[in-house]
mmCIF file of C-alpha atoms in Angstrom:
data_model
loop_
_atom_site.group_PDB
_atom_site.id
_atom_site.type_symbol
_atom_site.label_atom_id
_atom_site.label_comp_id
_atom_site.label_asym_id
_atom_site.label_seq_id
_atom_site.Cartn_x
_atom_site.Cartn_y
_atom_site.Cartn_z
ATOM 1 C CA MET O 1 -22.423 -24.000 0.100
ATOM 2 C CA LYS O 2 -21.316 -20.550 1.294
ATOM 3 C CA LEU O 3 -18.740 -19.429 3.450
ATOM 4 C CA ASP O 4 -19.493 -16.808 5.827
ATOM 5 C CA LYS O 5 -17.867 -15.775 9.336
ATOM 6 C CA THR O 6 -18.916 -18.666 11.031
ATOM 7 C CA ASN O 7 -17.402 -21.140 8.924
ATOM 8 C CA PHE O 8 -14.286 -19.205 8.828
ATOM 9 C CA ASP O 9 -13.902 -19.296 12.440
ATOM 10 C CA GLN O 10 -14.374 -22.974 12.622
ATOM 11 C CA ILE O 11 -11.747 -23.528 10.335
ATOM 12 C CA VAL O 12 -9.256 -21.212 12.504
ATOM 13 C CA ASN O 13 -10.189 -23.154 15.527
ATOM 14 C CA ARG O 14 -9.479 -26.604 13.973
ATOM 15 C CA TYR O 15 -6.110 -25.048 12.868
ATOM 16 C CA LEU O 16 -5.357 -23.979 16.522
ATOM 17 C CA ALA O 17 -6.561 -27.162 17.813
ATOM 18 C CA GLY O 18 -3.965 -29.084 15.533
ATOM 19 C CA LYS O 19 -7.160 -30.386 13.528
ATOM 20 C CA ALA O 20 -7.298 -28.841 10.261
ATOM 21 C CA THR O 21 -6.872 -30.772 7.007
ATOM 22 C CA LYS O 22 -4.034 -29.723 4.930
ATOM 23 C CA ARG O 23 -6.592 -28.091 2.515
ATOM 24 C CA GLU O 24 -7.740 -26.038 5.337
ATOM 25 C CA ILE O 25 -4.110 -25.304 6.376
ATOM 26 C CA ASP O 26 -3.167 -24.153 2.821
ATOM 27 C CA PHE O 27 -6.465 -22.105 2.738
ATOM 28 C CA LEU O 28 -5.492 -20.057 6.179
ATOM 29 C CA HIS O 29 -2.085 -19.399 4.820
ATOM 30 C CA ALA O 30 -2.842 -18.145 1.538
ATOM 31 C CA TYR O 31 -5.728 -16.207 3.438
ATOM 32 C CA TYR O 32 -3.127 -14.143 5.612
ATOM 33 C CA ASN O 33 -0.778 -13.652 2.532
ATOM 34 C CA ALA O 34 -3.668 -12.440 0.555
ATOM 35 C CA PHE O 35 -5.100 -10.063 3.170
ATOM 36 C CA GLU O 36 -3.029 -7.057 2.486
ATOM 37 C CA GLN O 37 -3.319 -7.488 -1.221
ATOM 38 C CA ALA O 38 -6.826 -6.926 -1.255
ATOM 39 C CA SER O 39 -6.872 -4.121 1.605
ATOM 40 C CA ASP O 40 -6.503 -1.185 -0.914
ATOM 41 C CA PHE O 41 -8.985 -2.647 -3.208
ATOM 42 C CA THR O 42 -12.015 -3.696 -1.546
ATOM 43 C CA ASN O 43 -13.060 -0.248 -0.184
ATOM 44 C CA GLN O 44 -13.403 1.324 -3.133
ATOM 45 C CA LEU O 45 -16.161 -1.119 -4.774
ATOM 46 C CA SER O 46 -19.514 -0.033 -5.592
ATOM 47 C CA GLY O 47 -22.450 -2.160 -4.051
ATOM 48 C CA SER O 48 -23.191 -4.177 -7.563
ATOM 49 C CA GLU O 49 -19.411 -4.787 -7.986
ATOM 50 C CA ARG O 50 -18.876 -6.197 -4.438
ATOM 51 C CA LYS O 51 -21.871 -8.360 -4.988
ATOM 52 C CA THR O 52 -20.632 -9.818 -8.054
ATOM 53 C CA LEU O 53 -17.319 -10.472 -6.375
ATOM 54 C CA GLU O 54 -18.890 -12.019 -3.444
ATOM 55 C CA ASP O 55 -20.787 -14.522 -5.602
ATOM 56 C CA LYS O 56 -17.669 -15.439 -7.301
ATOM 57 C CA ILE O 57 -15.828 -15.816 -4.407
ATOM 58 C CA ASN O 58 -18.091 -17.859 -2.575
ATOM 59 C CA SER O 59 -18.587 -19.991 -5.726
ATOM 60 C CA SER O 60 -14.613 -20.588 -5.715
ATOM 61 C CA ILE O 61 -14.755 -21.581 -2.067
ATOM 62 C CA THR O 62 -17.136 -24.042 -2.356
ATOM 63 C CA LYS O 63 -15.434 -25.683 -4.949
ATOM 64 C CA ASP O 64 -12.211 -25.378 -3.152
ATOM 65 C CA LEU O 65 -12.973 -26.633 0.332
ATOM 66 C CA GLY O 66 -16.255 -28.678 -0.065
ATOM 67 C CA THR O 67 -18.739 -28.836 2.710
ATOM 68 C CA ILE O 68 -17.341 -27.894 5.901
ATOM 69 C CA GLU O 69 -20.190 -27.396 8.554
ATOM 70 C CA PRO O 70 -23.792 -26.175 8.317
ATOM 71 C CA VAL O 71 -23.581 -22.518 7.387
ATOM 72 C CA ILE O 72 -25.472 -19.405 7.915
ATOM 73 C CA LYS O 73 -26.332 -17.227 4.948
ATOM 74 C CA THR O 74 -23.614 -14.925 4.260
ATOM 75 C CA ASN O 75 -23.638 -11.135 5.073
ATOM 76 C CA PHE O 76 -21.839 -8.909 3.194
ATOM 77 C CA THR O 77 -20.291 -6.991 6.546
ATOM 78 C CA PHE O 78 -17.998 -10.384 6.427
ATOM 79 C CA PHE O 79 -16.657 -9.332 2.827
ATOM 80 C CA LYS O 80 -13.390 -8.099 4.047
ATOM 81 C CA TYR O 81 -12.936 -11.695 4.908
ATOM 82 C CA ALA O 82 -14.164 -13.095 1.818
ATOM 83 C CA ALA O 83 -12.424 -10.671 -0.254
ATOM 84 C CA ALA O 84 -8.922 -11.376 1.476
ATOM 85 C CA LEU O 85 -9.261 -15.053 0.356
ATOM 86 C CA LEU O 86 -9.710 -14.070 -2.912
ATOM 87 C CA VAL O 87 -6.122 -15.294 -4.225
ATOM 88 C CA ALA O 88 -6.530 -18.519 -2.169
ATOM 89 C CA ALA O 89 -9.839 -19.384 -3.577
ATOM 90 C CA MET O 90 -9.277 -18.526 -7.043
ATOM 91 C CA LEU O 91 -6.043 -21.297 -7.170
ATOM 92 C CA SER O 92 -8.434 -23.669 -8.143
ATOM 93 C CA VAL O 93 -10.458 -22.040 -10.633
ATOM 94 C CA SER O 94 -7.831 -20.487 -12.851
ATOM 95 C CA TYR O 95 -10.139 -19.640 -15.655
ATOM 96 C CA PHE O 96 -11.329 -16.798 -13.655
ATOM 97 C CA ILE O 97 -7.918 -15.212 -13.677
ATOM 98 C CA PHE O 98 -5.276 -16.111 -16.228
ATOM 99 C CA THR O 99 -5.003 -18.444 -19.160
ATOM 100 C CA HIS O 100 -1.343 -19.142 -19.060
ATOM 101 C CA THR O 101 -1.479 -22.196 -20.788
ATOM 102 C CA HIS O 102 0.881 -21.638 -23.538
ATOM 103 C CA LYS O 103 3.378 -19.615 -21.707
ATOM 104 C CA ASP O 104 6.168 -20.507 -19.566
ATOM 105 C CA GLN O 105 6.897 -19.159 -15.942
ATOM 106 C CA SER O 106 9.605 -16.713 -17.031
ATOM 107 C CA ASP O 107 7.211 -14.892 -18.760
ATOM 108 C CA ARG O 108 5.242 -14.469 -15.674
ATOM 109 C CA ARG O 109 8.417 -13.418 -13.448
ATOM 110 C CA GLY O 110 9.160 -11.018 -15.933
ATOM 111 C CA LEU O 111 5.697 -9.208 -15.931
ATOM 112 C CA ALA O 112 5.676 -9.369 -12.315
ATOM 113 C CA ASN O 113 8.479 -7.259 -11.795
ATOM 114 C CA ASN O 114 7.746 -4.918 -14.519
ATOM 115 C CA ASN O 115 7.179 -2.136 -12.231
ATOM 116 C CA SER O 116 10.695 -1.583 -11.626
ATOM 117 C CA LEU O 117 10.861 -0.848 -15.303
ATOM 118 C CA ASN O 118 14.343 -1.715 -15.851
ATOM 119 C CA ALA O 119 15.853 -0.498 -18.742
ATOM 120 C CA GLY O 120 14.243 3.262 -18.505
ATOM 121 C CA GLN O 121 16.356 5.873 -17.144
ATOM 122 C CA ILE O 122 15.587 9.364 -16.059
ATOM 123 C CA VAL O 123 17.450 11.415 -18.879
ATOM 124 C CA LEU O 124 18.435 15.286 -18.594
ATOM 125 C CA LYS O 125 19.461 16.487 -21.872
ATOM 126 C CA LEU O 126 21.328 19.710 -21.753
ATOM 127 C CA ALA O 127 21.474 22.720 -24.381
ATOM 128 C CA ASN O 128 24.763 21.417 -25.739
ATOM 129 C CA GLY O 129 23.187 18.166 -26.455
ATOM 130 C CA LYS O 130 24.708 16.349 -23.719
ATOM 131 C CA GLU O 131 22.756 13.782 -22.069
ATOM 132 C CA VAL O 132 22.998 12.787 -18.516
ATOM 133 C CA LYS O 133 21.443 10.028 -16.899
ATOM 134 C CA LEU O 134 20.567 10.967 -13.337
ATOM 135 C CA GLU O 135 20.043 7.701 -12.002
ATOM 136 C CA ASN O 136 23.408 6.242 -13.134
ATOM 137 C CA ASP O 137 25.479 9.089 -13.461
ATOM 138 C CA GLY O 138 24.095 11.206 -10.619
ATOM 139 C CA LEU O 139 25.409 14.848 -9.823
ATOM 140 C CA SER O 140 27.503 14.427 -7.047
ATOM 141 C CA LYS O 141 28.836 17.769 -8.079
ATOM 142 C CA THR O 142 27.657 21.297 -9.844
ATOM 143 C CA ILE O 143 27.234 21.256 -13.379
ATOM 144 C CA THR O 144 27.744 24.864 -14.980
ATOM 145 C CA GLU O 145 26.434 25.370 -18.522
ATOM 146 C CA SER O 146 26.941 28.135 -20.850
ATOM 147 C CA GLY O 147 28.248 30.069 -17.731
ATOM 148 C CA THR O 148 24.715 31.067 -16.171
ATOM 149 C CA THR O 149 23.249 28.295 -14.125
ATOM 150 C CA PHE O 150 24.267 25.489 -11.939
ATOM 151 C CA TYR O 151 22.586 22.189 -10.601
ATOM 152 C CA SER O 152 22.442 20.042 -7.722
ATOM 153 C CA GLU O 153 20.521 16.839 -7.277
ATOM 154 C CA LYS O 154 18.724 15.524 -4.342
ATOM 155 C CA PRO O 155 17.492 11.759 -4.441
ATOM 156 C CA GLY O 156 14.483 11.801 -6.689
ATOM 157 C CA GLU O 157 14.496 15.641 -7.604
ATOM 158 C CA LEU O 158 16.576 18.119 -9.576
ATOM 159 C CA ASN O 159 17.074 21.650 -8.709
ATOM 160 C CA TYR O 160 18.294 24.733 -10.874
ATOM 161 C CA ILE O 161 19.807 27.890 -9.076
ATOM 162 C CA THR O 162 20.451 30.764 -11.375
ATOM 163 C CA SER O 163 23.822 32.593 -10.439
ATOM 164 C CA LEU O 164 23.179 36.270 -10.088
ATOM 165 C CA LEU O 165 26.801 37.051 -10.754
ATOM 166 C CA GLN O 166 26.999 35.802 -14.244
ATOM 167 C CA PRO O 167 24.603 36.839 -17.680
ATOM 168 C CA LEU O 168 21.804 34.743 -17.857
ATOM 169 C CA ASP O 169 21.363 32.712 -21.109
ATOM 170 C CA THR O 170 17.732 32.704 -21.655
ATOM 171 C CA ALA O 171 17.968 30.937 -24.941
ATOM 172 C CA ALA O 172 19.506 27.894 -23.422
ATOM 173 C CA TYR O 173 16.760 24.861 -23.028
ATOM 174 C CA ASN O 174 17.019 21.654 -21.004
ATOM 175 C CA GLU O 175 14.526 18.748 -21.295
ATOM 176 C CA VAL O 176 14.039 16.019 -18.700
ATOM 177 C CA LYS O 177 12.389 12.636 -19.661
ATOM 178 C CA ILE O 178 10.815 10.311 -17.564
ATOM 179 C CA PRO O 179 10.514 6.867 -18.514
ATOM 180 C CA TYR O 180 7.646 4.276 -17.845
ATOM 181 C CA GLY O 181 7.129 3.521 -14.085
ATOM 182 C CA LYS O 182 9.082 6.314 -12.499
ATOM 183 C CA GLN O 183 8.157 9.701 -11.304
ATOM 184 C CA PHE O 184 10.441 12.760 -10.783
ATOM 185 C CA LYS O 185 10.241 16.266 -9.363
ATOM 186 C CA ILE O 186 12.324 19.438 -10.608
ATOM 187 C CA THR O 187 12.619 22.925 -9.058
ATOM 188 C CA LEU O 188 12.961 25.611 -11.839
ATOM 189 C CA ALA O 189 15.338 28.656 -11.671
ATOM 190 C CA ASP O 190 12.376 30.622 -10.768
ATOM 191 C CA GLY O 191 11.129 28.551 -7.634
ATOM 192 C CA THR O 192 8.586 26.722 -9.501
ATOM 193 C CA ARG O 193 8.438 23.232 -8.518
ATOM 194 C CA VAL O 194 7.360 20.543 -11.184
ATOM 195 C CA TRP O 195 6.202 16.839 -10.393
ATOM 196 C CA LEU O 196 6.260 14.755 -13.742
ATOM 197 C CA ASN O 197 4.552 11.422 -13.823
ATOM 198 C CA ALA O 198 5.606 8.130 -15.970
ATOM 199 C CA ALA O 199 6.194 8.621 -19.712
ATOM 200 C CA SER O 200 6.306 12.206 -19.477
ATOM 201 C CA SER O 201 8.860 14.999 -20.250
ATOM 202 C CA LEU O 202 9.531 19.004 -19.706
ATOM 203 C CA LYS O 203 11.366 21.359 -21.666
ATOM 204 C CA PHE O 204 12.434 24.508 -19.419
ATOM 205 C CA PRO O 205 15.045 27.712 -20.010
ATOM 206 C CA VAL O 206 17.897 27.293 -17.533
ATOM 207 C CA ALA O 207 17.260 31.041 -17.020
ATOM 208 C CA PHE O 208 13.824 32.609 -17.360
ATOM 209 C CA GLN O 209 13.585 35.948 -19.483
ATOM 210 C CA SER O 210 12.168 39.302 -18.093
ATOM 211 C CA LYS O 211 8.848 39.404 -19.629
ATOM 212 C CA GLU O 212 7.463 35.456 -19.296
ATOM 213 C CA ARG O 213 8.453 32.035 -18.172
ATOM 214 C CA GLU O 214 7.605 29.660 -20.774
ATOM 215 C CA VAL O 215 7.888 25.775 -20.372
ATOM 216 C CA TYR O 216 6.535 22.608 -22.821
ATOM 217 C CA VAL O 217 5.012 19.449 -21.510
ATOM 218 C CA SER O 218 4.094 16.296 -22.663
ATOM 219 C CA GLY O 219 2.538 13.838 -20.628
ATOM 220 C CA GLU O 220 1.193 14.580 -17.047
ATOM 221 C CA ALA O 221 2.607 17.282 -14.575
ATOM 222 C CA TYR O 222 1.675 18.914 -11.401
ATOM 223 C CA PHE O 223 2.827 22.716 -11.056
ATOM 224 C CA GLN O 224 3.351 24.617 -8.189
ATOM 225 C CA VAL O 225 4.191 28.008 -9.772
ATOM 226 C CA ARG O 226 6.170 30.593 -8.023
ATOM 227 C CA LYS O 227 3.818 33.802 -7.903
ATOM 228 C CA ASP O 228 5.269 36.540 -10.277
ATOM 229 C CA VAL O 229 2.775 39.132 -11.660
ATOM 230 C CA SER O 230 5.432 40.693 -13.820
ATOM 231 C CA ARG O 231 6.225 37.862 -15.676
ATOM 232 C CA PRO O 232 3.535 35.064 -16.604
ATOM 233 C CA PHE O 233 3.924 31.220 -16.537
ATOM 234 C CA ILE O 234 3.128 29.835 -19.612
ATOM 235 C CA VAL O 235 2.869 26.135 -20.015
ATOM 236 C CA HIS O 236 2.729 24.569 -23.736
ATOM 237 C CA THR O 237 1.059 21.395 -24.444
ATOM 238 C CA LYS O 238 0.260 19.798 -27.794
ATOM 239 C CA GLN O 239 -2.618 22.016 -28.577
ATOM 240 C CA SER O 240 -3.134 24.476 -25.450
ATOM 241 C CA ARG O 241 -1.452 27.321 -23.700
ATOM 242 C CA ILE O 242 -1.798 27.442 -19.936
ATOM 243 C CA THR O 243 -1.077 31.120 -18.656
ATOM 244 C CA VAL O 244 -0.478 31.684 -14.872
ATOM 245 C CA THR O 245 1.266 34.066 -12.523
ATOM 246 C CA GLY O 246 1.454 31.851 -9.465
ATOM 247 C CA THR O 247 -1.035 28.895 -8.881
ATOM 248 C CA GLU O 248 -1.081 25.171 -8.540
ATOM 249 C CA PHE O 249 -2.615 22.900 -11.190
ATOM 250 C CA ASN O 250 -2.482 19.353 -12.987
ATOM 251 C CA VAL O 251 -2.111 19.102 -16.828
ATOM 252 C CA ALA O 252 -2.406 15.536 -18.393
ATOM 253 C CA SER O 253 -1.351 15.828 -22.171
ATOM 254 C CA TYR O 254 -0.258 12.408 -23.242
ATOM 255 C CA PRO O 255 0.610 11.909 -27.296
ATOM 256 C CA ASP O 256 -1.382 8.828 -27.349
ATOM 257 C CA ARG O 257 -4.489 10.871 -26.227
ATOM 258 C CA SER O 258 -6.506 13.101 -28.442
ATOM 259 C CA GLU O 259 -7.538 15.376 -25.090
ATOM 260 C CA VAL O 260 -5.766 17.600 -22.948
ATOM 261 C CA LYS O 261 -7.089 17.865 -19.416
ATOM 262 C CA THR O 262 -6.372 20.751 -16.857
ATOM 263 C CA THR O 263 -7.211 20.408 -13.255
ATOM 264 C CA LEU O 264 -7.039 23.737 -11.287
ATOM 265 C CA ILE O 265 -6.016 23.086 -7.640
ATOM 266 C CA GLU O 266 -5.264 26.733 -6.479
ATOM 267 C CA GLY O 267 -5.186 30.523 -7.853
ATOM 268 C CA CYS O 268 -6.495 30.769 -11.153
ATOM 269 C CA ILE O 269 -5.441 30.130 -14.656
ATOM 270 C CA ASN O 270 -6.344 30.889 -18.635
ATOM 271 C CA ILE O 271 -6.699 28.136 -20.980
ATOM 272 C CA THR O 272 -6.295 28.964 -24.668
ATOM 273 C CA PHE O 273 -7.042 26.527 -27.388
ATOM 274 C CA ALA O 274 -7.655 27.484 -30.951
ATOM 275 C CA ASN O 275 -9.738 30.447 -30.766
ATOM 276 C CA GLN O 276 -11.135 29.995 -27.361
ATOM 277 C CA THR O 277 -9.851 31.001 -23.760
ATOM 278 C CA LEU O 278 -11.431 30.006 -20.870
ATOM 279 C CA LYS O 279 -10.857 30.776 -17.230
ATOM 280 C CA LEU O 280 -10.947 28.165 -14.273
ATOM 281 C CA VAL O 281 -11.452 28.688 -10.535
ATOM 282 C CA PRO O 282 -10.238 25.723 -8.163
ATOM 283 C CA GLY O 283 -11.914 22.665 -8.299
ATOM 284 C CA GLU O 284 -12.641 23.182 -11.764
ATOM 285 C CA GLU O 285 -10.795 21.467 -14.960
ATOM 286 C CA SER O 286 -11.199 21.795 -18.738
ATOM 287 C CA ILE O 287 -10.694 19.314 -21.394
ATOM 288 C CA SER O 288 -9.814 20.273 -24.697
ATOM 289 C CA ASN O 289 -8.934 18.005 -27.771
ATOM 290 C CA LEU O 290 -8.107 17.761 -31.316
ATOM 291 C CA ASP O 291 -11.257 16.940 -32.880
ATOM 292 C CA ASN O 292 -12.279 20.661 -33.289
ATOM 293 C CA GLN O 293 -14.573 20.585 -30.335
ATOM 294 C CA PRO O 294 -14.996 23.458 -28.023
ATOM 295 C CA ILE O 295 -13.232 23.451 -24.546
ATOM 296 C CA ILE O 296 -15.123 21.996 -21.812
ATOM 297 C CA LYS O 297 -15.223 23.031 -18.250
ATOM 298 C CA ALA O 298 -16.276 20.833 -15.664
ATOM 299 C CA GLU O 299 -16.141 19.777 -11.921
ATOM 300 C CA ALA O 300 -12.695 18.205 -10.806
ATOM 301 C CA ASN O 301 -12.351 15.337 -8.408
ATOM 302 C CA ILE O 302 -8.941 16.624 -7.531
ATOM 303 C CA GLU O 303 -8.261 13.682 -5.093
ATOM 304 C CA ASN O 304 -8.696 11.334 -7.872
ATOM 305 C CA THR O 305 -6.653 13.427 -10.238
ATOM 306 C CA ILE O 306 -3.496 14.179 -7.994
ATOM 307 C CA ALA O 307 -3.355 10.839 -6.283
ATOM 308 C CA TRP O 308 -0.526 9.718 -8.753
ATOM 309 C CA ARG O 309 1.860 11.938 -6.672
ATOM 310 C CA SER O 310 1.198 9.926 -3.776
ATOM 311 C CA GLY O 311 1.842 6.439 -5.448
ATOM 312 C CA TYR O 312 -1.561 5.361 -6.398
ATOM 313 C CA PHE O 313 -4.079 4.822 -9.093
ATOM 314 C CA VAL O 314 -7.427 5.872 -8.568
ATOM 315 C CA PHE O 315 -9.955 4.639 -11.673
ATOM 316 C CA ASP O 316 -13.234 5.933 -12.105
ATOM 317 C CA GLN O 317 -13.450 5.596 -16.088
ATOM 318 C CA PRO O 318 -13.767 3.011 -18.592
ATOM 319 C CA LEU O 319 -11.126 0.273 -19.231
ATOM 320 C CA LYS O 320 -9.807 1.230 -22.401
ATOM 321 C CA GLU O 321 -8.528 4.304 -20.432
ATOM 322 C CA VAL O 322 -7.621 2.549 -17.427
ATOM 323 C CA MET O 323 -5.341 0.255 -19.820
ATOM 324 C CA ASN O 324 -3.949 3.209 -21.025
ATOM 325 C CA ILE O 325 -2.856 4.227 -17.681
ATOM 326 C CA LEU O 326 -1.497 1.128 -16.698
ATOM 327 C CA SER O 327 0.624 0.528 -20.016
ATOM 328 C CA ARG O 328 2.107 4.010 -19.470
ATOM 329 C CA TRP O 329 3.466 3.031 -15.765
ATOM 330 C CA TYR O 330 4.109 -0.720 -16.168
ATOM 331 C CA GLY O 331 5.686 -0.360 -19.969
ATOM 332 C CA THR O 332 3.304 -2.932 -21.617
ATOM 333 C CA LYS O 333 1.253 -3.372 -24.195
ATOM 334 C CA ILE O 334 -2.416 -4.232 -23.213
ATOM 335 C CA ILE O 335 -4.765 -5.744 -26.142
ATOM 336 C CA LEU O 336 -8.199 -5.378 -24.667
ATOM 337 C CA ASP O 337 -11.468 -7.215 -26.115
ATOM 338 C CA ARG O 338 -13.634 -4.585 -27.683
ATOM 339 C CA GLU O 339 -16.799 -5.893 -25.813
ATOM 340 C CA LEU O 340 -14.859 -4.576 -22.506
ATOM 341 C CA GLU O 341 -13.584 -1.068 -23.620
ATOM 342 C CA ASN O 342 -16.584 1.137 -22.411
ATOM 343 C CA SER O 343 -17.206 -0.991 -19.255
ATOM 344 C CA THR O 344 -16.571 1.178 -16.207
ATOM 345 C CA VAL O 345 -14.149 0.263 -13.332
ATOM 346 C CA ALA O 346 -13.690 2.173 -10.219
ATOM 347 C CA GLY O 347 -10.807 1.313 -7.810
ATOM 348 C CA LYS O 348 -7.872 2.519 -6.066
ATOM 349 C CA PHE O 349 -4.469 0.674 -6.291
ATOM 350 C CA SER O 350 -0.798 1.228 -5.143
ATOM 351 C CA ASN O 351 1.714 1.744 -8.065
ATOM 352 C CA LYS O 352 4.001 -0.249 -6.002
ATOM 353 C CA ARG O 353 1.688 -3.581 -6.790
ATOM 354 C CA SER O 354 2.379 -5.678 -9.911
ATOM 355 C CA ILE O 355 0.232 -5.082 -12.837
ATOM 356 C CA GLU O 356 -0.803 -8.816 -12.138
ATOM 357 C CA GLN O 357 -2.165 -8.424 -8.947
ATOM 358 C CA ILE O 358 -4.254 -5.133 -10.498
ATOM 359 C CA LEU O 359 -5.434 -6.844 -13.557
ATOM 360 C CA THR O 360 -6.732 -9.953 -11.363
ATOM 361 C CA TYR O 361 -9.168 -7.798 -9.198
ATOM 362 C CA ILE O 362 -10.265 -6.034 -12.121
ATOM 363 C CA GLY O 363 -10.912 -9.117 -14.114
ATOM 364 C CA GLN O 364 -12.870 -10.592 -11.455
ATOM 365 C CA LEU O 365 -15.183 -7.997 -11.324
ATOM 366 C CA LYS O 366 -15.613 -7.513 -15.372
ATOM 367 C CA GLY O 367 -15.468 -11.077 -16.329
ATOM 368 C CA PHE O 368 -12.221 -11.382 -18.535
ATOM 369 C CA THR O 369 -9.211 -13.596 -18.920
ATOM 370 C CA ILE O 370 -5.525 -12.579 -18.951
ATOM 371 C CA ASP O 371 -2.886 -13.842 -21.297
ATOM 372 C CA VAL O 372 0.393 -12.923 -20.646
ATOM 373 C CA ASN O 373 3.242 -13.255 -23.757
ATOM 374 C CA GLY O 374 6.286 -11.182 -22.105
ATOM 375 C CA LYS O 375 5.335 -7.548 -22.142
ATOM 376 C CA ILE O 376 2.196 -8.234 -24.299
ATOM 377 C CA ILE O 377 -1.012 -8.639 -22.196
ATOM 378 C CA GLU O 378 -4.221 -9.409 -23.856
ATOM 379 C CA LEU O 379 -7.208 -9.411 -21.900
ATOM 380 C CA LYS O 380 -10.638 -11.530 -23.243
ATOM 381 C CA LYS O 381 -13.955 -11.414 -22.166
ATOM 382 C CA LEU O 382 -15.370 -14.344 -20.495
ATOM 383 C CA ASN O 383 -18.119 -16.039 -22.767
#
């Protein structure tokens, strides 16, 4: 049997007439609970991926509900109904989703809430070695360091303001560190604004010198550089140097990845790597890596690249890379079956969702089980 819109409506009508079975009532309740969870995912599937998921959903619904009424062949325009039933349908076929046979419920609860990421705090390290935990300590009043700069905090961001009445200490560097599962915005003394993604850090001077403005980034950051042609703005990553005077760009330079990706949104930038220099124009990105390969220039998908600033993951890459991104946000270790590493997945997910929800959807498409043990997740290919 396949479930289509006709069958679904029949179940709804029986429910409204007070004639639905307990199984059908549970089914509808789960549907309404699941609909919101599926909505930002189903629009991102390719035709083949939707067909794969459709087949699995129909198979599962058949097992769960049994024969209800004579049916009409399913048209995939009904997918918005069927996809929303995924959670309910999969309850009776757990081998499609999780294998928690040796795990207690405390492990699952801990993982589901892991996107709050818990112990990690956003830390500001001052030039004198003092550390300020921004979320706990707060900055309810101005802090002055070396008699040159004071800062004030707003929710989720930090502003640096240089006093023109005091001498500038350009040798004083601060560093802000962002843990797993959090993001932060900082406005530097020159007015440049920087958004930092999870598991990232930015080292910067409390006041910029007259000739150059230099900062150091690890992880991912989005820059809106205040234009000043007399003082180039220089971003140092683990292997490249990005020079601008005023522009907007995104740079990803995580320690666990060999490559550095720089995407230009506005203006122009020069990328220096080893003995190479490359100029980008808006809509282009550069990729450099530590394997002594030349810098690669390519057309960028800007919307996907900067989706993290709006609270979304947008995937269109191999599963291995997707799991690296999820690991950094949720603070978990994900062990991926090698047979799955190069399988490509595409989709858009809110970072407010639990990692279980995201992996459930991907697992349905790519055919793997999910084994959770605290903050370690193992993904195994279905035979």
